PDB file of C-alpha atoms in Angstrom:
ATOM      1  CA  MET L1049       2.594  16.320   3.480  1.00 37.00           C
ATOM      2  CA  HIS L1050       1.102  13.036   2.374  1.00 56.00           C
ATOM      3  CA  LYS L1051      -2.361  12.662   1.017  1.00 86.00           C
ATOM      4  CA  ARG L1052      -4.842  11.473   3.636  1.00 92.00           C
ATOM      5  CA  ILE L1053      -6.864   9.606   0.931  1.00 94.00           C
ATOM      6  CA  MET L1054      -4.941   8.270  -2.103  1.00 94.00           C
ATOM      7  CA  MET L1055      -5.058   5.550  -4.727  1.00 95.00           C
ATOM      8  CA  ILE L1056      -2.057   3.417  -6.069  1.00 95.00           C
ATOM      9  CA  LYS L1057      -1.955   0.873  -8.640  1.00 96.00           C
ATOM     10  CA  GLY L1058      -0.232  -2.281  -7.255  1.00 95.00           C
ATOM     11  CA  ASP L1059      -0.230  -5.268  -5.040  1.00 95.00           C
ATOM     12  CA  ILE L1060      -1.809  -4.735  -1.544  1.00 96.00           C
ATOM     13  CA  THR L1061       0.270  -7.611  -0.195  1.00 96.00           C
ATOM     14  CA  HIS L1062       3.486  -5.624  -0.408  1.00 96.00           C
ATOM     15  CA  LEU L1063       2.259  -2.535   1.500  1.00 96.00           C
ATOM     16  CA  PRO L1064       3.980  -1.872   4.888  1.00 96.00           C
ATOM     17  CA  VAL L1065       0.891  -0.113   6.340  1.00 97.00           C
ATOM     18  CA  ASP L1066      -0.635  -0.747   9.698  1.00 98.00           C
ATOM     19  CA  ALA L1067      -3.587  -2.853   8.215  1.00 98.00           C
ATOM     20  CA  ILE L1068      -4.453  -4.181   4.900  1.00 97.00           C
ATOM     21  CA  VAL L1069      -8.234  -5.206   4.056  1.00 97.00           C
ATOM     22  CA  ASN L1070      -8.934  -8.380   2.795  1.00 94.00           C
ATOM     23  CA  ALA L1071     -12.071  -8.646   0.655  1.00 92.00           C
ATOM     24  CA  ALA L1072     -13.384 -11.713   2.701  1.00 90.00           C
ATOM     25  CA  ARG L1073     -15.851 -14.439   2.380  1.00 88.00           C
ATOM     26  CA  THR L1074     -18.339 -14.883   5.221  1.00 86.00           C
ATOM     27  CA  SER L1075     -16.355 -17.995   6.192  1.00 87.00           C
ATOM     28  CA  LEU L1076     -13.168 -16.096   6.184  1.00 85.00           C
ATOM     29  CA  ARG L1077     -11.721 -18.916   4.199  1.00 85.00           C
ATOM     30  CA  SER L1078      -9.233 -18.065   1.353  1.00 82.00           C
ATOM     31  CA  GLY L1079     -10.936 -17.381  -1.922  1.00 78.00           C
ATOM     32  CA  GLY L1080      -9.878 -16.217  -5.328  1.00 77.00           C
ATOM     33  CA  GLY L1081      -8.733 -12.693  -6.301  1.00 84.00           C
ATOM     34  CA  VAL L1082      -7.248 -10.313  -3.575  1.00 87.00           C
ATOM     35  CA  SER L1083      -8.440 -12.767  -0.822  1.00 90.00           C
ATOM     36  CA  GLY L1084      -6.288 -15.646  -2.252  1.00 90.00           C
ATOM     37  CA  ALA L1085      -3.438 -13.301  -2.996  1.00 93.00           C
ATOM     38  CA  ILE L1086      -3.380 -12.293   0.761  1.00 93.00           C
ATOM     39  CA  HIS L1087      -3.831 -15.662   2.173  1.00 92.00           C
ATOM     40  CA  ARG L1088      -0.850 -16.959   0.000  1.00 93.00           C
ATOM     41  CA  ALA L1089       1.334 -13.904   0.844  1.00 94.00           C
ATOM     42  CA  ALA L1090       0.677 -14.303   4.695  1.00 94.00           C
ATOM     43  CA  GLY L1091       1.231 -17.974   4.864  1.00 93.00           C
ATOM     44  CA  PRO L1092      -0.328 -20.659   6.962  1.00 93.00           C
ATOM     45  CA  LYS L1093      -0.648 -18.460  10.086  1.00 93.00           C
ATOM     46  CA  LEU L1094      -3.418 -16.439   8.493  1.00 89.00           C
ATOM     47  CA  LYS L1095      -5.518 -19.438   7.614  1.00 91.00           C
ATOM     48  CA  LYS L1096      -5.162 -20.736  11.298  1.00 92.00           C
ATOM     49  CA  LEU L1097      -6.121 -17.261  12.714  1.00 89.00           C
ATOM     50  CA  CYS L1098      -9.184 -17.016  10.484  1.00 88.00           C
ATOM     51  CA  GLN L1099     -10.151 -20.581  11.766  1.00 90.00           C
ATOM     52  CA  GLN L1100      -9.875 -19.583  15.254  1.00 89.00           C
ATOM     53  CA  GLN L1101     -11.947 -16.525  14.500  1.00 87.00           C
ATOM     54  CA  ARG L1102     -14.735 -18.656  12.933  1.00 85.00           C
ATOM     55  CA  HIS L1103     -14.696 -20.923  15.877  1.00 86.00           C
ATOM     56  CA  GLN L1104     -15.084 -18.060  18.373  1.00 88.00           C
ATOM     57  CA  GLN L1105     -17.495 -15.956  16.620  1.00 87.00           C
ATOM     58  CA  GLY L1106     -18.932 -18.084  13.668  1.00 87.00           C
ATOM     59  CA  ALA L1107     -19.381 -16.499  10.242  1.00 88.00           C
ATOM     60  CA  CYS L1108     -18.756 -12.871   9.565  1.00 90.00           C
ATOM     61  CA  PRO L1109     -21.960 -11.372   8.188  1.00 91.00           C
ATOM     62  CA  THR L1110     -21.879  -9.295   5.012  1.00 90.00           C
ATOM     63  CA  GLY L1111     -21.102  -5.806   5.733  1.00 93.00           C
ATOM     64  CA  HIS L1112     -19.191  -6.623   8.847  1.00 95.00           C
ATOM     65  CA  ALA L1113     -15.250  -7.006   9.528  1.00 96.00           C
ATOM     66  CA  VAL L1114     -12.951  -8.856  11.880  1.00 94.00           C
ATOM     67  CA  ILE L1115      -9.305  -8.265  12.573  1.00 96.00           C
ATOM     68  CA  THR L1116      -6.357 -10.621  12.735  1.00 94.00           C
ATOM     69  CA  ASP L1117      -2.585 -10.472  12.763  1.00 93.00           C
ATOM     70  CA  ALA L1118      -0.999 -10.425   9.402  1.00 95.00           C
ATOM     71  CA  GLY L1119       1.238 -13.483   9.260  1.00 93.00           C
ATOM     72  CA  ASN L1120       4.071 -13.052   6.888  1.00 95.00           C
ATOM     73  CA  LEU L1121       2.759  -9.852   5.391  1.00 95.00           C
ATOM     74  CA  PRO L1122       4.573  -6.482   5.898  1.00 96.00           C
ATOM     75  CA  SER L1123       1.509  -5.082   7.328  1.00 97.00           C
ATOM     76  CA  ARG L1124       0.747  -5.398  11.060  1.00 96.00           C
ATOM     77  CA  LYS L1125      -2.840  -6.544  10.836  1.00 97.00           C
ATOM     78  CA  VAL L1126      -5.489  -7.882   8.299  1.00 96.00           C
ATOM     79  CA  ILE L1127      -9.063  -6.556   8.424  1.00 97.00           C
ATOM     80  CA  HIS L1128     -11.263  -9.108   6.908  1.00 95.00           C
ATOM     81  CA  ALA L1129     -14.289  -7.225   5.346  1.00 95.00           C
ATOM     82  CA  VAL L1130     -17.119  -9.034   3.778  1.00 93.00           C
ATOM     83  CA  GLY L1131     -18.751  -7.209   0.887  1.00 91.00           C
ATOM     84  CA  PRO L1132     -22.087  -8.123  -0.742  1.00 91.00           C
ATOM     85  CA  VAL L1133     -22.484 -10.211  -3.873  1.00 87.00           C
ATOM     86  CA  TRP L1134     -24.253  -7.956  -6.467  1.00 88.00           C
ATOM     87  CA  ARG L1135     -27.413  -8.741  -8.147  1.00 76.00           C
ATOM     88  CA  TRP L1136     -29.551  -6.167  -9.959  1.00 71.00           C
ATOM     89  CA  GLY L1137     -33.015  -5.700  -8.701  1.00 68.00           C
ATOM     90  CA  TRP L1138     -34.963  -4.535  -5.635  1.00 65.00           C
ATOM     91  CA  ARG L1139     -32.143  -5.416  -3.223  1.00 77.00           C
ATOM     92  CA  ALA L1140     -29.688  -3.039  -4.817  1.00 81.00           C
ATOM     93  CA  THR L1141     -30.036  -0.380  -2.010  1.00 84.00           C
ATOM     94  CA  LEU L1142     -29.396  -3.084   0.584  1.00 85.00           C
ATOM     95  CA  LYS L1143     -26.173  -4.196  -1.308  1.00 90.00           C
ATOM     96  CA  GLN L1144     -25.008  -0.504  -1.442  1.00 90.00           C
ATOM     97  CA  SER L1145     -25.579  -0.253   2.229  1.00 92.00           C
ATOM     98  CA  GLN L1146     -23.827  -3.502   2.956  1.00 94.00           C
ATOM     99  CA  LEU L1147     -20.759  -2.403   0.987  1.00 95.00           C
ATOM    100  CA  ALA L1148     -20.617   1.015   2.844  1.00 97.00           C
ATOM    101  CA  SER L1149     -20.956  -0.927   6.128  1.00 97.00           C
ATOM    102  CA  ALA L1150     -17.923  -3.179   5.197  1.00 97.00           C
ATOM    103  CA  TYR L1151     -15.691  -0.031   4.702  1.00 98.00           C
ATOM    104  CA  GLN L1152     -17.148   1.719   7.832  1.00 98.00           C
ATOM    105  CA  ASN L1153     -16.708  -1.334   9.991  1.00 98.00           C
ATOM    106  CA  SER L1154     -13.073  -1.840   8.736  1.00 98.00           C
ATOM    107  CA  LEU L1155     -12.356   1.892   9.593  1.00 98.00           C
ATOM    108  CA  LEU L1156     -13.908   1.262  13.060  1.00 97.00           C
ATOM    109  CA  LEU L1157     -11.634  -1.711  13.686  1.00 97.00           C
ATOM    110  CA  ALA L1158      -8.621   0.381  12.728  1.00 97.00           C
ATOM    111  CA  VAL L1159      -9.496   3.000  15.162  1.00 97.00           C
ATOM    112  CA  GLU L1160     -10.309   0.498  17.819  1.00 97.00           C
ATOM    113  CA  HIS L1161      -6.855  -1.000  17.482  1.00 97.00           C
ATOM    114  CA  GLY L1162      -4.983   2.353  17.088  1.00 96.00           C
ATOM    115  CA  LEU L1163      -4.014   1.681  13.452  1.00 97.00           C
ATOM    116  CA  GLN L1164      -3.214   4.846  11.555  1.00 97.00           C
ATOM    117  CA  THR L1165      -2.630   3.692   8.008  1.00 97.00           C
ATOM    118  CA  ILE L1166      -5.005   1.254   6.148  1.00 98.00           C
ATOM    119  CA  ALA L1167      -5.078  -0.069   2.566  1.00 98.00           C
ATOM    120  CA  PHE L1168      -8.340  -1.174   0.862  1.00 97.00           C
ATOM    121  CA  PRO L1169      -8.816  -3.321  -2.247  1.00 96.00           C
ATOM    122  CA  ALA L1170     -11.964  -2.678  -4.468  1.00 95.00           C
ATOM    123  CA  ILE L1171     -14.193  -4.673  -2.286  1.00 94.00           C
ATOM    124  CA  SER L1172     -16.795  -6.755  -4.014  1.00 92.00           C
ATOM    125  CA  THR L1173     -15.896  -5.690  -7.367  1.00 92.00           C
ATOM    126  CA  GLY L1174     -14.274  -8.996  -8.655  1.00 86.00           C
ATOM    127  CA  HIS L1175     -15.848 -12.339  -8.190  1.00 85.00           C
ATOM    128  CA  TYR L1176     -18.843 -10.610  -6.341  1.00 85.00           C
ATOM    129  CA  HIS L1177     -19.557  -8.458  -9.528  1.00 84.00           C
ATOM    130  CA  PHE L1178     -20.331  -5.248  -7.754  1.00 89.00           C
ATOM    131  CA  PRO L1179     -20.407  -2.324 -10.479  1.00 92.00           C
ATOM    132  CA  ARG L1180     -16.997  -0.785 -10.292  1.00 93.00           C
ATOM    133  CA  LEU L1181     -17.955   2.911 -10.599  1.00 94.00           C
ATOM    134  CA  LEU L1182     -20.732   2.494  -7.959  1.00 94.00           C
ATOM    135  CA  ALA L1183     -18.367   0.710  -5.804  1.00 95.00           C
ATOM    136  CA  ALA L1184     -15.676   3.388  -6.006  1.00 95.00           C
ATOM    137  CA  ARG L1185     -18.313   6.079  -5.114  1.00 95.00           C
ATOM    138  CA  ILE L1186     -19.356   4.168  -2.056  1.00 96.00           C
ATOM    139  CA  ALA L1187     -16.007   3.447  -0.828  1.00 96.00           C
ATOM    140  CA  ILE L1188     -14.598   6.896  -1.376  1.00 95.00           C
ATOM    141  CA  THR L1189     -17.560   8.643   0.079  1.00 95.00           C
ATOM    142  CA  THR L1190     -17.707   6.418   3.138  1.00 97.00           C
ATOM    143  CA  VAL L1191     -13.938   6.823   3.728  1.00 96.00           C
ATOM    144  CA  ARG L1192     -14.120  10.486   3.134  1.00 95.00           C
ATOM    145  CA  ASP L1193     -17.028  10.957   5.592  1.00 95.00           C
ATOM    146  CA  PHE L1194     -15.527   8.864   8.220  1.00 96.00           C
ATOM    147  CA  LEU L1195     -12.103  10.680   8.192  1.00 95.00           C
ATOM    148  CA  LYS L1196     -13.778  13.925   8.727  1.00 92.00           C
ATOM    149  CA  SER L1197     -14.761  12.946  12.407  1.00 91.00           C
ATOM    150  CA  ASN L1198     -11.927  10.481  13.013  1.00 90.00           C
ATOM    151  CA  PRO L1199      -8.290  11.916  13.242  1.00 90.00           C
ATOM    152  CA  VAL L1200      -6.753   8.687  14.348  1.00 91.00           C
ATOM    153  CA  ILE L1201      -6.332   7.317  10.826  1.00 95.00           C
ATOM    154  CA  SER L1202      -3.670   9.387   9.117  1.00 95.00           C
ATOM    155  CA  GLN L1203      -3.903   7.649   5.696  1.00 96.00           C
ATOM    156  CA  VAL L1204      -6.216   5.539   3.623  1.00 97.00           C
ATOM    157  CA  ILE L1205      -4.814   3.911   0.400  1.00 97.00           C
ATOM    158  CA  PHE L1206      -7.059   2.482  -2.193  1.00 97.00           C
ATOM    159  CA  VAL L1207      -5.039  -0.194  -3.845  1.00 97.00           C
ATOM    160  CA  CYS L1208      -6.117  -1.338  -7.408  1.00 95.00           C
ATOM    161  CA  PHE L1209      -4.498  -4.248  -9.202  1.00 91.00           C
ATOM    162  CA  SER L1210      -5.805  -3.512 -12.631  1.00 92.00           C
ATOM    163  CA  GLU L1211      -5.368  -0.454 -14.835  1.00 93.00           C
ATOM    164  CA  ARG L1212      -9.112  -0.512 -15.333  1.00 92.00           C
ATOM    165  CA  ASP L1213      -9.884  -0.268 -11.486  1.00 93.00           C
ATOM    166  CA  ALA L1214      -7.030   2.227 -10.995  1.00 94.00           C
ATOM    167  CA  ALA L1215      -8.489   4.554 -13.580  1.00 94.00           C
ATOM    168  CA  ILE L1216     -11.994   4.278 -12.059  1.00 94.00           C
ATOM    169  CA  TYR L1217     -10.702   4.917  -8.598  1.00 93.00           C
ATOM    170  CA  GLN L1218      -8.478   7.884  -9.462  1.00 93.00           C
ATOM    171  CA  THR L1219     -11.336   9.448 -11.549  1.00 93.00           C
ATOM    172  CA  SER L1220     -13.567   9.013  -8.654  1.00 93.00           C
ATOM    173  CA  LEU L1221     -11.162  10.347  -6.129  1.00 92.00           C
ATOM    174  CA  ASP L1222     -10.696  13.434  -8.070  1.00 91.00           C
ATOM    175  CA  PHE L1223     -14.528  13.988  -8.390  1.00 89.00           C
ATOM    176  CA  TYR L1224     -15.455  13.021  -4.682  1.00 86.00           C
ATOM    177  CA  LEU L1225     -12.597  14.818  -3.057  1.00 86.00           C
ATOM    178  CA  LYS L1226     -12.869  18.045  -5.057  1.00 84.00           C
ATOM    179  CA  GLY L1227     -12.425  20.897  -2.562  1.00 77.00           C
ATOM    180  CA  GLU L1228     -11.486  18.507   0.342  1.00 76.00           C
ATOM    181  CA  ASP L1229      -8.018  19.928   0.858  1.00 67.00           C
ATOM    182  CA  ASP L1230      -7.600  18.432   4.326  1.00 62.00           C
ATOM    183  CA  LEU L1231      -7.977  14.899   2.785  1.00 61.00           C
ATOM    184  CA  CYS L1232      -6.161  15.015  -0.464  1.00 54.00           C
TER     185      CYS L1232
END
């Protein structure tokens, strides 16, 4: 039996899952990091789909997500989740809530579209400077809590590109999923 929540070190653009999540900008335009890698691997079709999405609905607010086809990727869909830009101070609680919402809204879209396997990058931890350990806690606990009441999704994979992120996510998974035999 496979783990329902797991972490792998690798390239999210190579995974043959139902959906991969793009750490997107509000404009849905390609950026650096994982967003740039996803757009490059998906080809020009993804850019066109994102433009169509923008024209239909406007910008995607922080904490929200939209779904498109995946272009040339081995996944069926791309869920574009907009995480917050981190800044220390009085808005830290809001930023944490927005990050949790980005994960939750991605999962809701997956359920709505009948997608069973989904892969997440470490949303907001690159160019948006969200503290990695805090981001891992939010991601893992949000996914854990969502899966407890949503059996449609059979597997969530956290995909970390760097050794540093992989170590943080694996340690966090071990801690936050302790005793959750139905999820790990």
